[in-house]
XYZ file of C-alpha atoms in Angstrom:
668
model
C -14.311 -106.508 -13.903
C -10.823 -105.329 -13.728
C -9.864 -102.028 -15.856
C -5.700 -102.499 -16.830
C -3.873 -99.200 -16.471
C -1.744 -97.872 -18.964
C 1.175 -97.483 -17.082
C 3.375 -95.699 -19.393
C 0.455 -93.266 -20.300
C 0.175 -92.014 -17.240
C 3.545 -91.693 -16.450
C 4.051 -89.703 -19.711
C 1.202 -87.481 -18.141
C 3.009 -87.446 -15.092
C 6.240 -86.420 -16.714
C 4.536 -83.531 -18.873
C 2.959 -82.174 -15.798
C 6.168 -82.455 -13.467
C 7.963 -80.450 -16.480
C 5.011 -77.523 -16.779
C 5.297 -77.486 -13.138
C 9.348 -77.167 -13.202
C 8.783 -74.786 -15.853
C 6.167 -72.299 -14.181
C 8.265 -72.459 -11.258
C 11.753 -71.629 -13.108
C 9.572 -68.831 -14.887
C 8.654 -67.461 -11.381
C 11.946 -67.532 -10.041
C 12.909 -65.666 -13.547
C 10.193 -63.245 -12.559
C 11.722 -62.375 -9.180
C 15.102 -62.532 -10.223
C 14.532 -60.138 -13.155
C 12.660 -57.757 -10.361
C 15.626 -58.356 -7.861
C 17.739 -57.269 -10.717
C 15.740 -54.164 -11.521
C 15.264 -53.007 -8.097
C 18.814 -53.626 -6.956
C 20.621 -53.097 -9.836
C 19.092 -50.785 -12.662
C 16.910 -49.119 -10.162
C 19.895 -48.934 -7.067
C 20.189 -45.172 -7.058
C 16.566 -44.002 -7.370
C 15.870 -46.151 -4.423
C 18.637 -45.726 -2.478
C 17.409 -41.767 -2.732
C 13.918 -42.964 -1.698
C 15.229 -44.550 1.175
C 17.643 -41.397 2.160
C 14.763 -38.964 1.640
C 12.298 -41.417 4.017
C 15.268 -41.002 6.640
C 16.076 -37.635 6.029
C 13.651 -34.608 6.181
C 15.028 -31.344 4.859
C 12.619 -28.619 6.687
C 12.514 -25.318 5.555
C 13.719 -22.234 7.574
C 11.871 -19.133 7.326
C 14.208 -15.653 7.332
C 13.271 -12.796 9.297
C 11.501 -10.123 7.417
C 13.628 -7.103 6.500
C 12.644 -3.852 8.946
C 11.383 -0.865 7.593
C 12.563 2.563 8.879
C 11.959 6.343 8.230
C 14.300 8.848 7.175
C 15.518 9.310 10.599
C 15.660 5.704 11.604
C 12.530 4.815 13.566
C 11.347 1.141 13.313
C 8.031 1.300 11.291
C 8.106 -2.412 11.090
C 9.803 -5.377 12.481
C 9.226 -8.618 13.991
C 8.796 -10.720 17.143
C 8.592 -14.425 18.675
C 5.845 -16.146 19.672
C 4.215 -19.443 20.238
C 1.775 -20.809 18.583
C -1.095 -23.659 18.960
C -1.316 -25.476 16.007
C -3.381 -28.107 14.488
C -2.631 -30.700 11.600
C -6.035 -31.621 9.956
C -4.825 -34.973 8.351
C -3.656 -35.812 11.730
C -6.709 -35.617 13.712
C -9.370 -37.880 13.347
C -12.306 -35.721 14.853
C -11.392 -32.078 14.276
C -14.434 -30.559 16.173
C -14.271 -32.804 18.893
C -10.332 -31.991 19.181
C -11.123 -28.315 19.441
C -13.636 -28.546 22.222
C -11.155 -30.558 23.828
C -8.142 -27.811 23.499
C -10.721 -25.606 24.792
C -10.994 -27.075 28.209
C -7.138 -26.571 28.489
C -6.608 -23.506 26.585
C -8.756 -20.601 26.155
C -10.285 -20.365 22.687
C -12.540 -17.778 21.614
C -15.167 -18.084 18.847
C -13.319 -15.774 16.983
C -9.995 -18.176 17.112
C -12.753 -20.769 15.864
C -13.910 -18.610 13.369
C -10.538 -17.586 11.627
C -9.470 -21.480 11.881
C -11.975 -22.202 10.291
C -11.274 -19.810 7.492
C -7.613 -20.828 7.041
C -9.096 -24.412 6.759
C -11.202 -23.548 4.089
C -7.876 -21.664 2.280
C -5.264 -23.929 3.244
C -3.940 -27.328 1.833
C -5.636 -30.527 4.369
C -1.954 -31.505 5.478
C -0.968 -27.607 6.470
C -0.473 -26.993 10.433
C -2.918 -24.152 10.819
C -2.898 -22.019 14.150
C -5.496 -21.943 16.569
C -4.156 -20.134 18.826
C -1.707 -17.242 18.909
C 0.618 -15.387 21.214
C 0.417 -18.474 23.912
C 1.984 -17.118 27.336
C 4.384 -19.119 29.078
C 1.573 -20.442 31.484
C -0.434 -21.681 28.506
C 2.739 -23.395 27.148
C 3.239 -25.228 29.894
C -0.223 -26.439 30.493
C -0.972 -27.541 27.272
C 2.624 -29.385 27.687
C 1.508 -31.611 30.433
C -1.731 -32.388 28.679
C 0.167 -32.810 24.830
C -0.333 -36.877 24.979
C -3.846 -36.327 24.722
C -3.941 -34.629 21.345
C -1.722 -36.363 18.671
C -1.854 -33.846 15.345
C -1.776 -30.604 18.021
C 1.423 -29.116 18.954
C 3.167 -25.841 19.847
C 5.154 -24.136 17.445
C 7.405 -20.993 17.693
C 6.847 -18.323 14.904
C 7.900 -14.826 14.110
C 5.230 -12.357 13.703
C 5.194 -8.683 12.350
C 4.984 -5.728 14.143
C 3.810 -2.126 13.461
C 5.059 -0.207 16.502
C 3.350 2.652 15.741
C 0.085 0.886 15.139
C -2.336 3.255 12.555
C 0.685 6.429 11.715
C 1.315 5.487 8.002
C -0.705 2.249 7.771
C -1.864 2.876 4.203
C 2.141 3.854 3.192
C 3.676 0.558 4.852
C 0.902 -1.875 4.233
C 0.537 -5.091 5.932
C 1.345 -8.743 5.751
C -1.209 -12.015 5.934
C -1.441 -15.132 5.321
C -0.929 -16.219 1.544
C -4.378 -16.946 0.168
C -5.604 -19.461 -2.524
C -5.107 -16.754 -5.142
C -1.566 -15.633 -4.389
C -0.878 -19.360 -4.278
C -1.657 -19.267 -8.113
C -0.146 -16.803 -9.034
C 3.387 -17.775 -7.556
C 3.050 -20.849 -9.927
C 4.046 -18.579 -12.800
C 7.103 -17.423 -10.519
C 10.849 -19.005 -11.799
C 11.742 -22.069 -9.732
C 14.464 -19.925 -7.751
C 12.047 -17.396 -6.386
C 9.479 -20.537 -5.478
C 11.905 -22.453 -3.879
C 12.930 -19.402 -1.358
C 9.075 -19.508 -0.726
C 9.165 -23.099 0.726
C 8.071 -22.679 4.037
C 6.659 -19.072 3.729
C 3.102 -18.506 5.177
C 2.745 -14.648 4.854
C 3.494 -12.387 2.309
C 3.173 -8.288 1.813
C -0.442 -7.458 1.186
C -0.663 -3.789 0.782
C 1.924 -0.448 0.386
C 5.503 -1.004 0.855
C 4.946 -4.442 2.162
C 3.789 -5.454 -1.073
C 5.699 -3.692 -3.394
C 9.187 -4.415 -1.886
C 7.890 -8.090 -0.978
C 11.362 -10.166 -2.191
C 13.419 -7.669 -0.695
C 11.856 -7.713 2.737
C 11.522 -11.525 2.353
C 14.725 -12.446 2.762
C 16.830 -15.886 1.985
C 14.894 -19.056 3.044
C 17.329 -21.604 4.851
C 17.285 -25.203 5.321
C 17.862 -28.176 7.851
C 18.184 -31.721 6.765
C 16.977 -33.505 9.980
C 17.160 -37.512 10.402
C 13.727 -39.053 11.101
C 12.513 -41.960 12.481
C 9.986 -44.905 11.576
C 7.328 -42.448 13.112
C 8.832 -39.450 11.319
C 10.054 -37.759 14.371
C 13.492 -35.756 14.597
C 16.347 -37.882 15.789
C 19.169 -35.336 15.002
C 20.668 -32.766 13.022
C 22.595 -33.785 9.978
C 23.778 -30.343 8.615
C 21.161 -26.977 7.949
C 21.996 -23.491 6.117
C 20.923 -20.578 8.252
C 18.489 -18.117 6.227
C 18.990 -14.824 5.368
C 17.509 -12.143 6.932
C 15.313 -9.639 4.537
C 16.786 -6.194 3.724
C 15.778 -3.015 5.461
C 14.270 -0.475 3.667
C 15.151 3.235 4.633
C 12.448 5.429 3.429
C 12.339 8.999 2.802
C 9.437 9.589 5.005
C 9.734 11.623 8.250
C 7.366 9.665 10.226
C 7.103 12.326 13.105
C 6.011 14.582 10.029
C 3.293 11.973 8.929
C 2.589 11.824 12.571
C 1.367 15.306 13.188
C -0.162 15.595 9.731
C -2.834 12.619 10.915
C -3.151 14.451 14.228
C -4.275 17.564 12.639
C -6.847 15.707 10.701
C -8.058 13.709 13.679
C -11.831 12.621 12.613
C -11.844 14.289 9.225
C -11.106 12.175 6.155
C -8.412 13.703 3.323
C -4.868 13.203 2.003
C -1.780 14.993 1.938
C 1.553 14.551 0.131
C 4.665 16.361 0.903
C 7.408 16.149 -1.980
C 11.463 17.271 -1.871
C 11.199 19.121 -5.212
C 14.646 18.747 -5.795
C 15.000 14.706 -6.014
C 11.357 13.762 -5.739
C 11.809 12.138 -2.241
C 8.281 11.581 -0.630
C 8.308 13.202 2.904
C 4.794 12.651 4.308
C 2.273 10.550 2.744
C -0.851 10.564 4.441
C -4.398 9.337 4.042
C -7.202 9.697 6.574
C -8.689 7.990 7.991
C -6.494 5.252 8.818
C -6.444 1.561 10.365
C -4.123 -0.618 12.400
C -2.126 -3.026 10.377
C -1.582 -4.921 13.115
C -5.048 -6.509 12.892
C -4.201 -7.988 9.858
C -0.921 -9.625 10.976
C -2.809 -12.363 12.436
C -5.788 -12.506 10.308
C -8.433 -10.129 10.761
C -11.682 -11.443 12.393
C -14.713 -10.720 11.090
C -16.358 -8.070 13.269
C -13.420 -5.823 12.834
C -13.147 -6.470 9.240
C -16.863 -5.564 8.596
C -16.359 -2.622 11.022
C -13.525 -1.202 8.344
C -15.148 -2.487 5.239
C -18.423 -0.895 6.297
C -17.529 2.448 7.627
C -18.861 5.162 5.703
C -15.220 6.964 6.367
C -13.841 4.068 3.895
C -10.476 3.663 6.376
C -8.949 1.332 3.944
C -9.147 3.543 1.132
C -5.616 4.923 0.476
C -6.578 8.589 -0.548
C -3.472 10.015 -1.280
C -2.953 6.937 -3.842
C -6.438 6.341 -4.944
C -8.905 8.972 -4.345
C -9.574 11.366 -7.263
C -10.968 14.919 -6.652
C -12.129 17.967 -8.859
C -8.391 20.205 -8.080
C -10.792 23.504 -7.649
C -9.026 26.671 -8.207
C -5.785 24.907 -6.691
C -6.032 24.065 -11.143
C -5.507 27.960 -12.103
C -1.816 28.174 -11.063
C -1.648 25.227 -13.898
C -3.742 26.791 -16.344
C -2.135 29.762 -15.911
C 1.399 28.524 -16.735
C 0.007 26.726 -19.510
C -1.569 29.785 -21.379
C 1.716 31.783 -20.706
C 3.400 28.461 -22.090
C 0.866 28.248 -25.377
C 1.259 31.951 -26.140
C -2.628 32.151 -25.680
C -2.521 34.983 -22.859
C 0.250 37.058 -21.485
C 1.135 37.810 -17.795
C -0.221 41.938 -18.538
C -3.532 40.799 -20.472
C -6.258 42.616 -18.334
C -9.757 40.703 -17.924
C -12.557 42.883 -16.831
C -14.200 40.397 -14.276
C -17.632 41.440 -13.450
C -18.310 38.148 -11.340
C -20.222 36.534 -14.447
C -19.554 34.797 -17.513
C -22.095 34.172 -20.519
C -21.821 31.261 -22.525
C -24.121 29.063 -24.794
C -27.121 30.739 -23.091
C -25.493 29.591 -19.566
C -24.186 31.804 -16.684
C -21.053 30.562 -14.684
C -20.593 32.812 -11.612
C -18.014 33.540 -8.913
C -18.387 32.908 -4.922
C -19.897 35.660 -3.162
C -16.425 36.401 -1.399
C -15.098 37.522 -4.827
C -14.378 41.154 -5.809
C -15.287 42.241 -9.400
C -12.887 44.598 -11.585
C -9.992 44.339 -13.982
C -7.335 41.440 -13.248
C -4.283 40.871 -14.869
C -3.111 37.117 -14.521
C -1.137 37.605 -11.120
C -4.311 39.370 -9.731
C -6.758 36.805 -10.642
C -4.557 33.951 -9.239
C -4.228 36.162 -5.968
C -7.672 37.048 -6.063
C -8.826 33.535 -7.534
C -11.063 34.825 -9.973
C -13.109 32.730 -11.683
C -14.203 34.621 -14.576
C -10.731 35.141 -15.477
C -10.323 31.593 -15.841
C -13.617 30.572 -17.555
C -12.422 32.847 -20.305
C -8.883 31.594 -20.401
C -10.322 27.826 -20.496
C -12.830 29.026 -23.470
C -10.112 30.573 -25.102
C -7.642 27.753 -25.004
C -9.935 24.828 -25.478
C -10.143 21.322 -23.966
C -7.823 20.021 -25.907
C -4.765 22.106 -25.484
C -5.406 22.724 -22.053
C -4.667 18.366 -21.681
C -1.692 18.795 -24.182
C 0.168 21.674 -21.930
C -1.010 20.456 -18.308
C -0.629 16.463 -19.358
C 2.906 16.496 -18.802
C 2.888 17.885 -15.177
C 1.594 14.660 -14.322
C -2.092 15.072 -14.578
C -4.339 12.397 -16.051
C -1.183 9.800 -16.079
C 0.184 7.661 -13.523
C 3.279 9.186 -11.428
C 5.227 5.820 -11.171
C 5.937 5.848 -7.474
C 7.059 2.845 -6.224
C 3.818 1.386 -4.588
C 1.011 -0.343 -6.467
C -2.815 0.801 -6.928
C -2.128 3.956 -8.292
C -4.553 5.364 -10.775
C -4.673 7.666 -13.348
C -7.360 10.321 -12.383
C -8.885 12.344 -15.712
C -7.656 15.296 -17.783
C -10.417 15.774 -19.949
C -9.707 16.106 -23.937
C -12.233 15.100 -26.795
C -10.787 11.560 -27.086
C -10.807 10.926 -23.462
C -14.261 11.621 -23.533
C -14.855 9.444 -26.580
C -13.335 6.348 -25.016
C -14.385 7.387 -21.455
C -18.217 6.987 -22.558
C -20.384 4.380 -24.525
C -23.313 5.948 -26.091
C -22.247 8.092 -28.682
C -24.772 11.467 -27.564
C -22.151 10.853 -24.458
C -19.114 10.971 -26.438
C -19.492 14.048 -28.045
C -17.543 17.202 -26.326
C -19.452 20.194 -26.140
C -17.786 23.979 -25.989
C -19.629 24.647 -22.708
C -17.901 21.713 -20.768
C -15.044 23.400 -21.275
C -15.633 26.330 -19.308
C -15.850 24.913 -15.790
C -12.544 23.044 -16.338
C -10.311 26.996 -16.252
C -11.529 26.492 -12.302
C -10.858 22.964 -11.674
C -14.013 21.476 -12.096
C -15.764 19.544 -14.714
C -14.508 16.440 -15.716
C -10.953 17.048 -13.732
C -10.300 14.688 -11.263
C -6.855 13.963 -9.937
C -4.850 12.652 -7.067
C -3.452 14.592 -4.345
C 0.104 12.636 -5.478
C -0.423 14.148 -8.703
C -1.291 17.362 -7.266
C 1.845 17.443 -5.564
C 3.608 15.908 -8.113
C 2.716 18.705 -10.710
C 3.591 21.546 -7.440
C 6.844 19.763 -7.096
C 7.581 20.438 -11.091
C 6.435 24.067 -11.301
C 8.394 25.265 -7.916
C 11.530 24.032 -9.918
C 10.776 25.411 -13.427
C 10.024 22.231 -15.226
C 12.418 19.542 -13.430
C 10.724 16.483 -12.922
C 11.117 13.583 -10.584
C 8.969 9.788 -10.525
C 8.090 10.517 -6.672
C 9.653 7.620 -4.501
C 9.058 6.373 -0.695
C 11.822 4.374 -0.243
C 15.875 6.211 -0.182
C 17.730 2.846 0.351
C 17.799 -0.714 0.995
C 19.984 -2.251 3.519
C 21.672 -5.765 3.154
C 21.805 -6.509 6.901
C 24.640 -9.173 5.675
C 26.906 -6.883 4.059
C 26.130 -3.898 5.909
C 25.768 -2.126 2.823
C 23.136 0.360 1.414
C 21.906 0.372 -2.294
C 20.514 3.867 -3.173
C 17.565 4.149 -4.673
C 17.278 7.314 -6.579
C 14.389 9.083 -7.807
C 14.209 8.394 -11.641
C 14.562 11.878 -13.692
C 12.464 12.406 -16.124
C 13.283 15.101 -19.436
C 12.340 18.333 -17.545
C 9.582 20.443 -19.165
C 10.680 23.432 -21.775
C 9.098 26.328 -19.268
C 10.710 29.773 -19.302
C 11.653 31.001 -16.459
C 10.293 34.560 -16.936
C 6.768 32.639 -17.255
C 7.730 29.916 -14.042
C 8.354 33.576 -12.117
C 4.793 35.023 -12.670
C 2.986 32.327 -11.432
C 5.273 31.651 -8.596
C 5.419 35.527 -7.730
C 1.639 35.053 -7.894
C 1.278 32.000 -5.486
C 3.630 33.704 -2.889
C 1.033 36.871 -2.971
C -1.585 34.601 -2.740
C 0.193 33.766 1.037
C 1.196 37.983 1.612
C -2.711 39.588 0.454
C -4.410 36.499 -0.898
C -6.767 33.579 0.394
C -3.919 32.164 2.561
C -2.197 35.451 4.225
C -4.025 34.538 7.550
C -2.771 30.845 7.797
C 0.751 32.311 6.838
C 0.856 35.326 8.812
C 4.384 35.791 10.746
C 5.780 32.992 8.942
C 9.773 33.317 9.156
C 9.825 32.337 5.803
C 8.226 32.686 2.232
C 6.162 30.646 0.809
C 3.776 30.394 -2.515
C 0.118 28.717 -2.207
C -2.923 28.269 -3.620
C -6.322 27.825 -1.950
C -8.932 25.790 -3.430
C -12.993 24.759 -3.019
C -13.940 21.824 -4.891
C -17.475 20.796 -5.282
C -18.202 17.146 -3.887
C -22.034 17.527 -5.148
C -22.565 19.318 -8.251
C -25.471 21.796 -7.861
C -28.692 22.617 -10.161
C -29.207 25.567 -11.943
C -29.726 29.000 -10.129
C -28.996 26.581 -6.475
C -26.973 28.531 -3.598
C -24.566 26.529 -1.377
C -25.152 26.493 1.865
C -22.254 24.717 4.099
C -24.223 24.801 7.290
C -27.305 23.135 5.588
C -25.658 20.703 3.330
C -24.932 17.250 4.927
C -21.563 16.681 5.418
C -20.395 14.366 2.840
C -21.791 16.859 0.630
C -20.288 20.108 2.072
C -17.404 21.385 -0.444
C -13.675 20.170 0.009
C -11.385 22.220 1.216
C -7.890 22.132 -1.126
C -4.367 23.674 -0.407
C -1.492 23.730 -3.248
C 1.842 24.623 -2.042
C 5.789 25.013 -1.921
C 8.313 26.578 0.108
C 10.630 28.650 0.510
C 10.234 31.304 -2.357
C 13.645 31.436 -3.223
C 14.680 27.948 -3.102
C 11.747 25.071 -2.809
C 12.691 22.247 -0.573
C 9.404 21.252 -0.108
C 5.901 20.889 -2.280
C 2.756 19.445 -1.334
C -0.883 19.273 -2.316
C -3.739 19.057 0.476
C -7.070 18.088 0.561
C -9.725 17.992 3.925
C -12.993 16.614 2.455
C -15.990 18.207 2.967
C -14.366 20.754 5.359
C -15.371 23.688 3.150
C -12.966 26.827 2.085
C -9.435 25.672 1.054
C -8.172 29.300 3.380
C -10.107 27.607 6.584
C -8.841 23.979 6.631
C -6.273 23.069 4.133
C -4.017 26.296 4.425
C -3.446 25.710 7.830
C -2.376 22.618 7.695
C 0.341 22.803 5.075
C 1.542 25.841 7.440
C 2.361 23.702 10.014
C 3.838 21.187 7.898
C 6.356 23.886 6.320
C 6.540 24.904 10.119
C 8.014 21.800 11.075
C 10.389 20.941 7.918
C 11.537 24.435 7.570
C 12.290 25.693 11.426
C 11.899 22.443 13.663
C 8.823 23.549 15.141
C 6.098 21.552 16.603
C 2.398 23.020 17.083
C 0.992 23.548 20.817
C -1.408 20.983 21.781
C -3.613 23.869 22.152
C -2.796 24.715 18.555
C -3.441 21.276 16.972
C -7.028 20.879 18.519
C -8.336 24.149 17.034
C -6.776 23.391 13.695
C -8.601 19.199 13.842
C -11.739 21.620 14.682
C -10.950 23.887 11.523
C -10.547 26.879 13.475
C -6.904 27.832 13.490
C -5.219 30.300 11.028
C -1.420 31.086 11.915
C 0.046 28.752 14.640
C -1.241 29.811 18.069
C 0.296 29.124 21.753
C 4.311 27.870 22.234
C 5.405 25.661 19.746
C 7.381 22.632 20.365
C 10.653 21.658 19.661
C 10.046 18.773 16.970
C 12.344 15.801 18.791
C 11.331 16.865 22.126
C 7.310 15.371 20.883
C 6.871 11.361 21.473
C 5.720 9.292 18.799
C 2.154 7.962 19.764
C 2.764 4.311 20.644
C 6.928 4.705 20.700
C 7.459 6.507 23.233
C 11.617 5.147 23.348
C 11.887 6.133 19.248
C 15.185 7.857 18.242
C 15.175 11.917 18.344
C 14.224 13.369 15.517
C 17.314 16.025 14.304
C 16.545 19.423 15.597
C 15.291 21.050 12.437
C 13.221 19.137 9.918
C 14.811 21.331 7.481
C 16.527 17.649 8.788
C 14.284 16.556 5.831
C 14.840 19.328 3.524
C 18.977 19.892 4.149
C 19.285 15.823 4.910
C 17.793 15.039 1.209
C 20.352 15.122 -1.552
C 19.533 17.203 -3.832
């Protein structure tokens, strides 16, 4: 049976399909045209910039970090260039295998692998990380010959920080290290301009002046516009802006004096701060033991970090800035000026010293070296009478003591130009309420006031605070914020920007009151506890020895330095100023667990004054005796300071003939 087709109907269906297909084709073509217009016309500039950015790479050029120099131009921190072998983890398929193969070409020690792993954990996956640093020329040539075997591995020339004097002054100089994740997060809060200036920067100041003056030392980052191939290789340099080196810091520190004091301590623990009272410039800022900041520049290895961190002597602790100690008898001159200033006791008022003071059923004693008898203020300071100052503390009360001595800088930060300073403790009734949580601990008991008079009890201060207070007293109330940096040198413009210590309002001290205290402190060096250390000195100075308990004794228990464990022995302290007629240096020094202040701390102070005021450097034999705590006045033939080489730096510039250099060179 034959089926008849409807030709007209099929033709109509065919035309409909043809029109639909043509419409679809036209619609797709319209989309392509629209997309073409969008890309080529409306988004032309955007994609042109992208194409250009793919062709041109902007490479940051990290600037040379600024130098750090002492007051005499001796370089304390500098830079040098060296080759590093670096791996980009994003471009390496098998990281462990690559490292093992690299070990067949160059020596890669286990500590190098541990450091690389730590950096890998801290860094972004796309960062290029060093597996070996400071390659020799031979090692560079050896790797270059095998370069084709290691995609993602390359040799780069990088700047490294160097501390040529090693451990000398490490706590005040600080060190730099690779930026960690916490620091990267903190940098997100920086303004855009500052953040842009740190593009390409991998190292930042971590401690001391390196940290405090980071933005001065960093410099201004430069850049290069480089045309690249499709594979990312540089073809040619199109333009560049050179980086601007960081500024140079000129310190008030005399690094020869710093090195001398550190040598006098040797293996003992302690701190010394010396200040020019005329302007607040810090001449020496010593914390012992020290550490080598060069260990941190390249990333300290685990063994070295463990050794430093677990050392019982705590070499990483900046004792001058963060170590707090009871001041002992060095507090007595300040108690005296507080009594005079408040009118609670006159200079001629006599107290009978029977070597004991009873209060609230408890007896407060005196050291075995004390002598009984009537004593006025001068005699009490010269002989370091405990009973005189027990009674004075009882008369004044804790809050008056606090209010009179807090303006000297006790119990608060001095404002020195490095971070990390602690406040210490100058107690008061309000202080105790805030210090303790339990109600029974918050109450101040009258018996607690007595020991404050001799610098014990809750009193705890840093040597920086003690030196600042001594400076204020020596000048009759003139106050400055202590500073470590004298000026900042712009290495491009070759000009110096002076950074003066901030002058604070002077304390309203009566000159006749101040003179009583300073004369008494001068008597300490002539007839008192430090007379042996200052015997034969060609200048007049004032000072006060102190012996502070490191561990409290039980009632009725007697102290024996011989039997005590070393870390439980008393601390040796000394505060001083010189010369008496016009003070140019004030200092505070502590030797931890060294016993009497006259035996260990005062001899160090004598040698500091000899250096600063006469330009004399102790003989080798005298240094050896002082290191053992077996010296008083200097022995042997002293050397000229400028003739003694600095440790690790035989070619450093010579010091001025007299460190009266530090005194005469200082601006009042």
